[in-house]
Coordinates of C-alpha atoms in Angstrom, one line a residue:
M1 CA -103.3 103.0 42.1
S2 CA -105.6 100.5 43.6
S3 CA -108.4 101.2 41.1
L4 CA -105.8 100.4 38.3
I5 CA -105.1 97.1 39.9
L6 CA -108.9 96.3 40.3
D7 CA -109.6 97.2 36.7
T8 CA -106.7 95.0 35.5
L9 CA -108.2 92.1 37.6
R10 CA -111.5 92.6 36.1
F11 CA -110.0 92.7 32.7
L12 CA -108.2 89.4 33.3
D13 CA -111.4 87.8 34.6
L14 CA -113.2 88.7 31.4
D15 CA -110.5 87.2 29.4
R16 CA -110.7 84.0 31.3
S17 CA -114.4 83.6 30.9
R18 CA -114.0 84.1 27.1
E19 CA -111.3 81.4 27.1
T20 CA -113.6 79.1 29.0
T21 CA -116.4 79.8 26.6
Q22 CA -114.2 79.2 23.6
G23 CA -112.8 76.0 25.2
K24 CA -116.4 74.7 25.6
V25 CA -117.1 75.6 22.0
N26 CA -114.0 73.7 20.8
R27 CA -114.8 70.7 23.1
A28 CA -118.4 70.6 21.6
E29 CA -117.0 71.0 18.0
R30 CA -114.5 68.1 18.6
L31 CA -117.4 65.9 20.0
V32 CA -119.5 66.6 17.0
R33 CA -116.6 65.9 14.7
A34 CA -115.9 62.6 16.5
I35 CA -119.5 61.5 16.3
L36 CA -119.6 62.3 12.7
Y37 CA -116.4 60.4 11.9
A38 CA -117.5 57.5 13.8
G39 CA -120.9 57.4 11.9
F40 CA -119.0 57.7 8.6
I41 CA -116.7 54.8 9.6
A42 CA -119.7 52.7 10.7
V43 CA -121.5 53.3 7.3
L44 CA -118.3 52.4 5.6
V45 CA -117.9 49.2 7.4
V46 CA -121.6 48.3 6.6
E47 CA -121.1 49.1 3.0
I48 CA -118.0 46.9 2.7
S49 CA -119.7 44.1 4.5
L50 CA -122.6 44.2 2.0
L51 CA -120.2 44.4 -0.9
I52 CA -118.4 41.3 0.4
Q53 CA -121.7 39.5 0.8
A54 CA -122.9 40.5 -2.7
L55 CA -119.6 39.2 -4.2
G56 CA -120.0 36.0 -2.4
I57 CA -123.4 35.5 -3.7
I58 CA -122.3 36.2 -7.3
G59 CA -119.1 34.2 -7.0

């Protein structure tokens, strides 16, 4: 009976480490996405600024 309990505890520990690893992957993926989105928004702002300046020169 005690070996069954120990095996169950080991199994639960393995699940927990897998969830932790998956959580780290998800966190890293979210961080990369946030950086990419921030870069996209920065490029968009620069492009709009350059467009406004070009229209100001023409007009």
